[in-house]
Short mmCIF file of C-alpha atoms in Angstrom, two decimals:
data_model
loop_
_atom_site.label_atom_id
_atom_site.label_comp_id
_atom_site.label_asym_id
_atom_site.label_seq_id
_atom_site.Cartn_x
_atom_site.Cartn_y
_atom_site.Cartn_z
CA UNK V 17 -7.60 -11.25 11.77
CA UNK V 18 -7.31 -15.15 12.96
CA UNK V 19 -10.52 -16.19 14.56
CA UNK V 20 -10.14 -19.12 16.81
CA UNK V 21 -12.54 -22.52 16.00
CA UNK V 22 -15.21 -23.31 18.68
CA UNK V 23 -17.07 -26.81 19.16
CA UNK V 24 -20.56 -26.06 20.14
CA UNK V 25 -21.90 -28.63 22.92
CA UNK V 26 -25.66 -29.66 21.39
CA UNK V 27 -28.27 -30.21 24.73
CA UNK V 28 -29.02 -33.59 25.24
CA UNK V 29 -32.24 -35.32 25.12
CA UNK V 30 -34.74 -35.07 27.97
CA UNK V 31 -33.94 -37.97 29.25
CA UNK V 32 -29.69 -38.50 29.18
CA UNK V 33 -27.07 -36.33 29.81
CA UNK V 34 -23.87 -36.15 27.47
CA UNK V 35 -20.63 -35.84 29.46
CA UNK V 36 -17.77 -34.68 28.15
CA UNK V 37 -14.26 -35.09 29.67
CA UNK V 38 -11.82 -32.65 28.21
CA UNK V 39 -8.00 -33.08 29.56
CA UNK V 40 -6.46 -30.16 31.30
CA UNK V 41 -2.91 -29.50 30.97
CA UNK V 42 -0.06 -29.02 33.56
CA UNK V 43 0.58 -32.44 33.25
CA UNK V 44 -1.81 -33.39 36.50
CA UNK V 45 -4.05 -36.18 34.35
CA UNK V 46 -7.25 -34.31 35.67
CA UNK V 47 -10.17 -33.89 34.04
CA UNK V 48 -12.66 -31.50 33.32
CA UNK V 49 -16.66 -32.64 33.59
CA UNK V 50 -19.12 -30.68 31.77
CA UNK V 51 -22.64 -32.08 31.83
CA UNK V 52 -25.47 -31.01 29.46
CA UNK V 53 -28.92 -31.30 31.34
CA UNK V 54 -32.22 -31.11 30.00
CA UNK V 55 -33.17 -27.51 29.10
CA UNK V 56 -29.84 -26.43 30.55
CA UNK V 57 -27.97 -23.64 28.77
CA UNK V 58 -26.17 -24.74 25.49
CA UNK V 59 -21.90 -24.13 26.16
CA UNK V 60 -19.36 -23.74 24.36
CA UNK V 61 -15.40 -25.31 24.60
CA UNK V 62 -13.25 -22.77 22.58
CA UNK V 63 -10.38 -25.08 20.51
CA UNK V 64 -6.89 -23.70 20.80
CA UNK V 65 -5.84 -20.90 18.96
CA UNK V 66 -3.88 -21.62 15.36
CA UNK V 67 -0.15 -20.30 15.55
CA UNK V 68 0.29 -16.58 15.65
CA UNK V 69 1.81 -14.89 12.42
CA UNK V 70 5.57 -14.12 12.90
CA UNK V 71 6.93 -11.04 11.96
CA UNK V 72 10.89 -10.41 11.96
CA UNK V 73 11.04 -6.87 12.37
CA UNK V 74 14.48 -4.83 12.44
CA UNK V 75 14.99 -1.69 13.19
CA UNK V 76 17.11 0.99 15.13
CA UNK V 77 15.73 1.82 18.75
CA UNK V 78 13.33 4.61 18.49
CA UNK V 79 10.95 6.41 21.10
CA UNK V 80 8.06 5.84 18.99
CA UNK V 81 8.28 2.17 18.95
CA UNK V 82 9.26 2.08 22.91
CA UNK V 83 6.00 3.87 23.25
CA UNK V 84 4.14 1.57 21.81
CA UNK V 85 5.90 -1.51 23.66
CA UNK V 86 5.43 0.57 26.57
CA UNK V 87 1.89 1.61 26.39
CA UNK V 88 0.76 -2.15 26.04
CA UNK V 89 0.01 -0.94 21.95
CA UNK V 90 2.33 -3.84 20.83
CA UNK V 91 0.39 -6.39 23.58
CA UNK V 92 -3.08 -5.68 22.74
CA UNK V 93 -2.47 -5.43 18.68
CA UNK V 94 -0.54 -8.75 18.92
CA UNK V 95 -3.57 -10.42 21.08
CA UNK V 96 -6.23 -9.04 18.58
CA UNK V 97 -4.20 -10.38 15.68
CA UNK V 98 -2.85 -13.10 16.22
CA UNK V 99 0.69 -11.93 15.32
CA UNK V 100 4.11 -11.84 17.08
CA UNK V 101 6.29 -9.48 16.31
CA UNK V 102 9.78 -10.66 17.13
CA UNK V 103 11.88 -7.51 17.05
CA UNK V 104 15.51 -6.75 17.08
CA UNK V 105 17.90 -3.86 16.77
CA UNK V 106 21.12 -5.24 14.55
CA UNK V 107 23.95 -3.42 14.21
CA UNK V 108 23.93 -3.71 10.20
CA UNK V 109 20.43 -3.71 9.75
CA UNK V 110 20.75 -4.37 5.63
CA UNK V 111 22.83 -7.65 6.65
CA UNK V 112 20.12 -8.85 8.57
CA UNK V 113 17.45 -8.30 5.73
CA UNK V 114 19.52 -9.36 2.78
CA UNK V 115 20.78 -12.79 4.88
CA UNK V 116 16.87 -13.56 5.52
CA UNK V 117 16.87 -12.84 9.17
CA UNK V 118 14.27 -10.08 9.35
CA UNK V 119 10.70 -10.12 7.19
CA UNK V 120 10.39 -6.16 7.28
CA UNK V 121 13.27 -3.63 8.13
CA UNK V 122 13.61 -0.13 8.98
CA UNK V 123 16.42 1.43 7.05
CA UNK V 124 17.05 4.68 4.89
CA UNK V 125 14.86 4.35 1.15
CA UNK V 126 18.07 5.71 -0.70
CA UNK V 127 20.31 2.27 0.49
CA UNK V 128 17.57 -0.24 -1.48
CA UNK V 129 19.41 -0.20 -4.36
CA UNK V 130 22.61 -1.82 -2.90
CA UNK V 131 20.43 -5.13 -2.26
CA UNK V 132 20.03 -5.75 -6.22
CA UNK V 133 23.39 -6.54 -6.18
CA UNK V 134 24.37 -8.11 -2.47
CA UNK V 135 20.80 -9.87 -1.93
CA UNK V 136 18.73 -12.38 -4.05
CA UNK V 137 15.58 -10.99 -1.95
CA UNK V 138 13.19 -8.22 -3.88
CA UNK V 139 12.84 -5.43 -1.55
CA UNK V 140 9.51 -3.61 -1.40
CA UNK V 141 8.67 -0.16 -0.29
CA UNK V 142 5.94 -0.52 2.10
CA UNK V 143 5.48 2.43 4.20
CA UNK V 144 7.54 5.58 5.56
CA UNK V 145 8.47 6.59 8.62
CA UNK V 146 11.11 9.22 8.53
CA UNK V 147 12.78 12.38 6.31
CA UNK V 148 16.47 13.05 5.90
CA UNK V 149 17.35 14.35 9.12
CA UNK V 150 21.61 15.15 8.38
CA UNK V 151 22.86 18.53 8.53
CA UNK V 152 26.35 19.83 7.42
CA UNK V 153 28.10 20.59 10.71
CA UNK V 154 31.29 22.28 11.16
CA UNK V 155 33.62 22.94 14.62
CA UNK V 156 32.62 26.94 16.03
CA UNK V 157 36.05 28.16 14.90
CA UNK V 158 35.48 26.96 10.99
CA UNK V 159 34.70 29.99 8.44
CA UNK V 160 32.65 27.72 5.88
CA UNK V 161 29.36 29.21 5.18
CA UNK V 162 27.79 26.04 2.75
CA UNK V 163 28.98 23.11 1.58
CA UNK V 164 31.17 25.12 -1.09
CA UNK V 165 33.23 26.54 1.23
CA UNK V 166 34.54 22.99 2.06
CA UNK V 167 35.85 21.85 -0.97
CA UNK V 168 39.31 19.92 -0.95
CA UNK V 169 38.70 18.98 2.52
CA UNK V 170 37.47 15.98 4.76
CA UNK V 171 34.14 15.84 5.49
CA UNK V 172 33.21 12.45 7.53
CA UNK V 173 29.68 10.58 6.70
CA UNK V 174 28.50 7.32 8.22
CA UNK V 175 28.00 5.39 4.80
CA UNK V 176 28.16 6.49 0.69
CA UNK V 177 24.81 5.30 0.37
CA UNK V 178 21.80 7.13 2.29
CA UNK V 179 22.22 10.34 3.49
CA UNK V 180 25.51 10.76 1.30
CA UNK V 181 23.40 10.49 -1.95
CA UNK V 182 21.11 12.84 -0.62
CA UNK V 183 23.95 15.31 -0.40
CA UNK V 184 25.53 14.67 -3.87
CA UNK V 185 22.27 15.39 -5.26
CA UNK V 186 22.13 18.85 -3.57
CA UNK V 187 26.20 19.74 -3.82
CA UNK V 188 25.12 19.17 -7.93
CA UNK V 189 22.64 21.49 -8.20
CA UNK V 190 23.48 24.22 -5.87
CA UNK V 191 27.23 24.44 -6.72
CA UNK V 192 28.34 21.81 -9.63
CA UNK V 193 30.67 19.79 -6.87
CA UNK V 194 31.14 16.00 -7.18
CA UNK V 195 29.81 15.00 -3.49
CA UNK V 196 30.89 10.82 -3.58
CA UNK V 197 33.78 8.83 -2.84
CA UNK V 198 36.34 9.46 -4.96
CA UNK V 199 35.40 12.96 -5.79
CA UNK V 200 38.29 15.27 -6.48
CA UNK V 201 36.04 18.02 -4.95
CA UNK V 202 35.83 16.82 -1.40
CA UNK V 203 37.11 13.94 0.26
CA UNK V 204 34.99 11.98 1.87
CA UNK V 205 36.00 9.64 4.75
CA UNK V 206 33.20 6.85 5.37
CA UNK V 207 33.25 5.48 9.49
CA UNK V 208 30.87 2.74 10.24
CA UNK V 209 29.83 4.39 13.89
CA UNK V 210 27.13 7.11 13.45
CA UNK V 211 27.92 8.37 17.00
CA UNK V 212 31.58 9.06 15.97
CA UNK V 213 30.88 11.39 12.68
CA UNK V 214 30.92 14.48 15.22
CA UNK V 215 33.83 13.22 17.22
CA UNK V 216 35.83 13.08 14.24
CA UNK V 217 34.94 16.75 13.74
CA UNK V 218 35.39 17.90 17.54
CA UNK V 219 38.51 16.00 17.49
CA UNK V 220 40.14 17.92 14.19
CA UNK V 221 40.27 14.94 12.54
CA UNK V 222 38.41 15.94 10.01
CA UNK V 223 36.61 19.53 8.61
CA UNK V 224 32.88 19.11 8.35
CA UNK V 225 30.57 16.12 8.86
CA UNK V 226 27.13 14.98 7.40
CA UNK V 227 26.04 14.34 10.88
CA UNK V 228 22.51 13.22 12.66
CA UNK V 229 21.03 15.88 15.27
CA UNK V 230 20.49 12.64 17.28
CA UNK V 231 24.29 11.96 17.55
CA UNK V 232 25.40 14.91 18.04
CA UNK V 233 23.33 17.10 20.61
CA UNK V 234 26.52 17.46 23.09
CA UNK V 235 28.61 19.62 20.73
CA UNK V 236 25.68 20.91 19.45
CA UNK V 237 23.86 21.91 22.86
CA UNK V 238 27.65 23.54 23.75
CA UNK V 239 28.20 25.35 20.84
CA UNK V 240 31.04 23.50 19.70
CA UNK V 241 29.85 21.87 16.32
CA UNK V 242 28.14 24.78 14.23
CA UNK V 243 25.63 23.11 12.06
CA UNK V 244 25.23 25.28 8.12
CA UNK V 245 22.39 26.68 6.15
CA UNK V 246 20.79 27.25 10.05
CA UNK V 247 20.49 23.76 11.17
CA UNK V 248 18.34 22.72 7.86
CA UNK V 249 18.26 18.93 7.06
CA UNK V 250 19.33 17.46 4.10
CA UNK V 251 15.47 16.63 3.32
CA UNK V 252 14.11 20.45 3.62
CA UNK V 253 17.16 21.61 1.17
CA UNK V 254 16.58 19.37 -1.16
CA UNK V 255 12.84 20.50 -1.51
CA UNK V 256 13.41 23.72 -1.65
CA UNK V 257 16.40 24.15 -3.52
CA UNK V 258 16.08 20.99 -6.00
CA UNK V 259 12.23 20.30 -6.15
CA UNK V 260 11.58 23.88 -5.33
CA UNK V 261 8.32 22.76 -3.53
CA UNK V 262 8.89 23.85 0.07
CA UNK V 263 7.43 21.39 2.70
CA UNK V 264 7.72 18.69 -0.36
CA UNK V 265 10.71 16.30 1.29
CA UNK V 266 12.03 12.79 0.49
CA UNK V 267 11.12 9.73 2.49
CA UNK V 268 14.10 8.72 4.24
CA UNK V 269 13.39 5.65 6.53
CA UNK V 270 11.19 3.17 5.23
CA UNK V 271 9.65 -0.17 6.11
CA UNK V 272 11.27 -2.45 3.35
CA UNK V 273 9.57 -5.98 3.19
CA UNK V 274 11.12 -8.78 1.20
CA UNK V 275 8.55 -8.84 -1.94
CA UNK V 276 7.95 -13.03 -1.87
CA UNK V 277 7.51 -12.87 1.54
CA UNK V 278 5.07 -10.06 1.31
CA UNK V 279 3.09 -11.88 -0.94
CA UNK V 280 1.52 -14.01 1.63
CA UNK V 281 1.52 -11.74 4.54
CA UNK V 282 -0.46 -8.14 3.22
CA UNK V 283 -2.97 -8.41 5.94
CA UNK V 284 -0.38 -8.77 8.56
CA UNK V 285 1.87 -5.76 7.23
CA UNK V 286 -1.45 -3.52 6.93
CA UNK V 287 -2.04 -4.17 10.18
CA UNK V 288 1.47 -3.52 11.42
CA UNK V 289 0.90 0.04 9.33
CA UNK V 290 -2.11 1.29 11.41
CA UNK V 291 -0.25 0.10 14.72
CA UNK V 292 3.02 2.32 13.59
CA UNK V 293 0.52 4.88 12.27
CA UNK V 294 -0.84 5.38 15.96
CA UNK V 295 2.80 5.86 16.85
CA UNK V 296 3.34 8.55 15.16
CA UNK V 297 -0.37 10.18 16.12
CA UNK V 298 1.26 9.87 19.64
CA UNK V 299 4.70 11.51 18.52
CA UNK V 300 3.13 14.57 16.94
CA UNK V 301 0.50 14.79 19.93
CA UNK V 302 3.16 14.59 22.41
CA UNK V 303 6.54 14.93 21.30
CA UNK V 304 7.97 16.58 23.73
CA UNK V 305 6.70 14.12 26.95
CA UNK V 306 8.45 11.11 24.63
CA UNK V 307 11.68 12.84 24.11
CA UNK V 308 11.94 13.77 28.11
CA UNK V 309 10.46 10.33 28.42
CA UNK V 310 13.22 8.32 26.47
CA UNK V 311 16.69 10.94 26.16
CA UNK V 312 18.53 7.73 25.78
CA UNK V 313 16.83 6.70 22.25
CA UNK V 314 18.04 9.99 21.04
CA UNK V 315 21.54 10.28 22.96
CA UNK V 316 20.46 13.24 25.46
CA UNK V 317 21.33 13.10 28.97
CA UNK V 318 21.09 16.59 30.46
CA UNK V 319 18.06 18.93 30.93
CA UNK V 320 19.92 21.09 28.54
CA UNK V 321 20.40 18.71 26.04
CA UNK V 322 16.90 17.72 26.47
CA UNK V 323 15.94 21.01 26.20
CA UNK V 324 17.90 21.56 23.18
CA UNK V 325 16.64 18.35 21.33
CA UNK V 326 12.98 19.39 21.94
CA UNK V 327 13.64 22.93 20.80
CA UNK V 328 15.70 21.18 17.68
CA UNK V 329 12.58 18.47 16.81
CA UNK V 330 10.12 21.74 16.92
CA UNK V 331 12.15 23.33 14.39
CA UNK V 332 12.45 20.09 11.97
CA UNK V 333 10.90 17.16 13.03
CA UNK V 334 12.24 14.12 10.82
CA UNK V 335 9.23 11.92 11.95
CA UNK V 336 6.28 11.78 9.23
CA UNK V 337 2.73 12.79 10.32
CA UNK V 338 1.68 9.05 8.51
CA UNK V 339 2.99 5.77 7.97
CA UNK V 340 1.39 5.75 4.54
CA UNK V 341 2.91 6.15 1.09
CA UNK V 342 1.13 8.84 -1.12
CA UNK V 343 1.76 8.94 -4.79
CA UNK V 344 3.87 12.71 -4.41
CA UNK V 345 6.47 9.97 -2.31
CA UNK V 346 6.25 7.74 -5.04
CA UNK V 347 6.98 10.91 -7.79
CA UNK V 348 9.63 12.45 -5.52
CA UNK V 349 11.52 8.97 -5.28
CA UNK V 350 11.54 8.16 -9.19
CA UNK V 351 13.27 12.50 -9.41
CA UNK V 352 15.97 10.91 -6.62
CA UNK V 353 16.68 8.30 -8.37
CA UNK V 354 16.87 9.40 -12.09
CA UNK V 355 18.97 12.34 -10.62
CA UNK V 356 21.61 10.14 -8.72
CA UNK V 357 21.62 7.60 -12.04
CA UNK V 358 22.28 10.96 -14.32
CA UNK V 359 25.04 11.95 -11.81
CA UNK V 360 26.86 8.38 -11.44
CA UNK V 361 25.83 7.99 -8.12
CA UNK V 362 24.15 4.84 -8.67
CA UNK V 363 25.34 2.56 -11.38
CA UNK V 364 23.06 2.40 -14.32
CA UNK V 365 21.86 -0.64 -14.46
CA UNK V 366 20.56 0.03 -10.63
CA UNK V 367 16.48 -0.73 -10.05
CA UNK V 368 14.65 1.87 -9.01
CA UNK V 369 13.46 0.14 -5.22
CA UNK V 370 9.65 -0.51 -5.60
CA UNK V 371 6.56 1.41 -3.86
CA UNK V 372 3.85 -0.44 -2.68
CA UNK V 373 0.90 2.53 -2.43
CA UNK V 374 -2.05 -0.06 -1.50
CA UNK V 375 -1.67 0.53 1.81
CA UNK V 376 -3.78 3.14 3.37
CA UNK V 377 -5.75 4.10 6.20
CA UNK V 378 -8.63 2.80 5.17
CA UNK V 379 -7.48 -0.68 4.06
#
């Protein structure tokens, strides 16, 4: 933590008095007197503060972090640190990492390894924040069952990176099926707009989507888009039908810091950590008042809906219970990883992204 400098004012001598004239600002030449008498109380005229620490933080607008803009958290840390936190909410968050516009971003773990080969900055693993949250939904009318029921059709996803890898991984294991572009077992059409994965569904356009509950609560909440294996996310299928360790799940979104820059900023990012970790004390306290206090963060707009996405989060919360990597996360990454190499879903010559497991709660 910064410390500002102070100047201490040494009593005069019994018989003179020091004055000191200190200029005020505001750009009204005044003056400000302060005179030492004998015996009077020693002062003290604080110096200026150094520059706060910057940090360029990116990420996707999220309850937790309104809450803690909200409830003067972000203020009072900032204040006590000496840090800004400049943040923004980029529509291609990996653009705005890999082009050096953001010091720390907020993106899925499984799209690091895409930057070894667009972006001459190291990313670094430095904390968690969500698990994989898609589901495989299908319109009410559909007969499919599981994801084998859908081969040779389209299923829309938001990217082939992320939660698609996720997927191939668990379409491997469960059935044998090819789950990537170009896969003569499914065909995959890739849309840039989360929002519009369902729509393409609802719409016919397409069979089955790997969809986010938090884009898709109106056809859910109606009925409309059925969602398989009973609503279970990507992350819970994968633990207990790869890993077979139930309650054992991936780390999805991470904090990813650029590794050079990290270097010289590790007290600033640990104390980012235990801010974010008292965000998500406050989510699992009081889940429920955050998601009827911001619907909009997860696109709900009705009581229903409301109702619906606080019945949904019960059932499978996405949000970790700490902001802290463990050494399971680390093990459970390195199994991802070697899997989606083995399985050509990542090129070979793809770096496994780094974990950084210094940071703690007690650091």
């Amino acid at each position: 933590m910064a410390r500002s400098r102070s100047t201490r004012i040494l009593g005069a001598t019994a018989a003179l008095a020091a004055v000191l004239a200190v200029a005020c600002g505001g750009g009204s030449g005044g003056s400000t007197t302060v005179t030492a008498q004998a015996g009077a109380p020693v002062q003290e005229l604080s110096a200026p503060s150094p520059d706060p620490v910057r940090i360029r933080l990116a990420l996707a607008p999220d309850p937790v972090w309104e809450w803690l803009k909200d409830s003067g958290t972000v203020a009072q840390w900032e204040a006590t640190h000496n840090i800004r936190i400049e943040a923004s909410s980029p529509f291609d968050q990996f653009s705005a990492f890999a082009g050096g516009h953001a010091d720390i971003v907020v993106i899925n773990a499984l799209e690091v390894p895409q930057f070894v080969e667009q972006s001459d900055r190291e990313p670094v693993v430095v904390g968690r924040f969500t698990t994989d949250r898609s589901f495989l939904g299908v319109r009410r009318t559909s007969m499919a069952e599981t994801l084998e029921d859908l081969v040779e059709t389209r299923i829309t996803v938001d990217s082939a990176l992320g939660s698609a890898l996720l997927w191939g991984v668990i379409a491997d294991e469960m059935y044998g099926l090819e789950f990537r572009v170009d896969s003569p077992d499914f065909e995959l059409v890739v849309v840039v707009e989360s929002a519009s994965v369902a729509d393409l569904v609802m719409r016919g356009d397409v069979d089955a989507c790997i969809c986010l509950p938090d884009f898709s609560v109106s056809g859910l909440a109606e009925g409309r888009l059925r969602p398989l294996y009973d609503g279970k996310p990507a992350a819970e299928i994968y633990a207990d039908e790869v890993t077979g360790g139930a309650g054992v799940q991936p780390v999805a979104e991470a904090f990813i810091a650029d590794k050079q820059w990290l270097a010289g900023h590790r007290e600033a990012v640990g104390a980012l950590l235990a801010m974010w970790e008292v965000g998500l004390q406050n989510w699992a306290a009081q889940k429920d008042a955050l998601i009827a206090s911001y619907p909009h963060l997860l696109s709900v707009q009705t009581d229903e809906e409301i109702a619906w996405m606080t019945d949904y989060v019960t059932a499978y919360d996405w949000v970790l219970p700490s902001v802290y990597l463990t050494q399971e996360d680390s093990e459970i990454q390195t199994g991802i990883f070697a899997r989606m190499q083995s399985l050509g879903l990542l090129p070979d010559d793809a770096r496994e992204p780094e974990l950084d497991l210094s940071f703690s709660a007690a650091s």
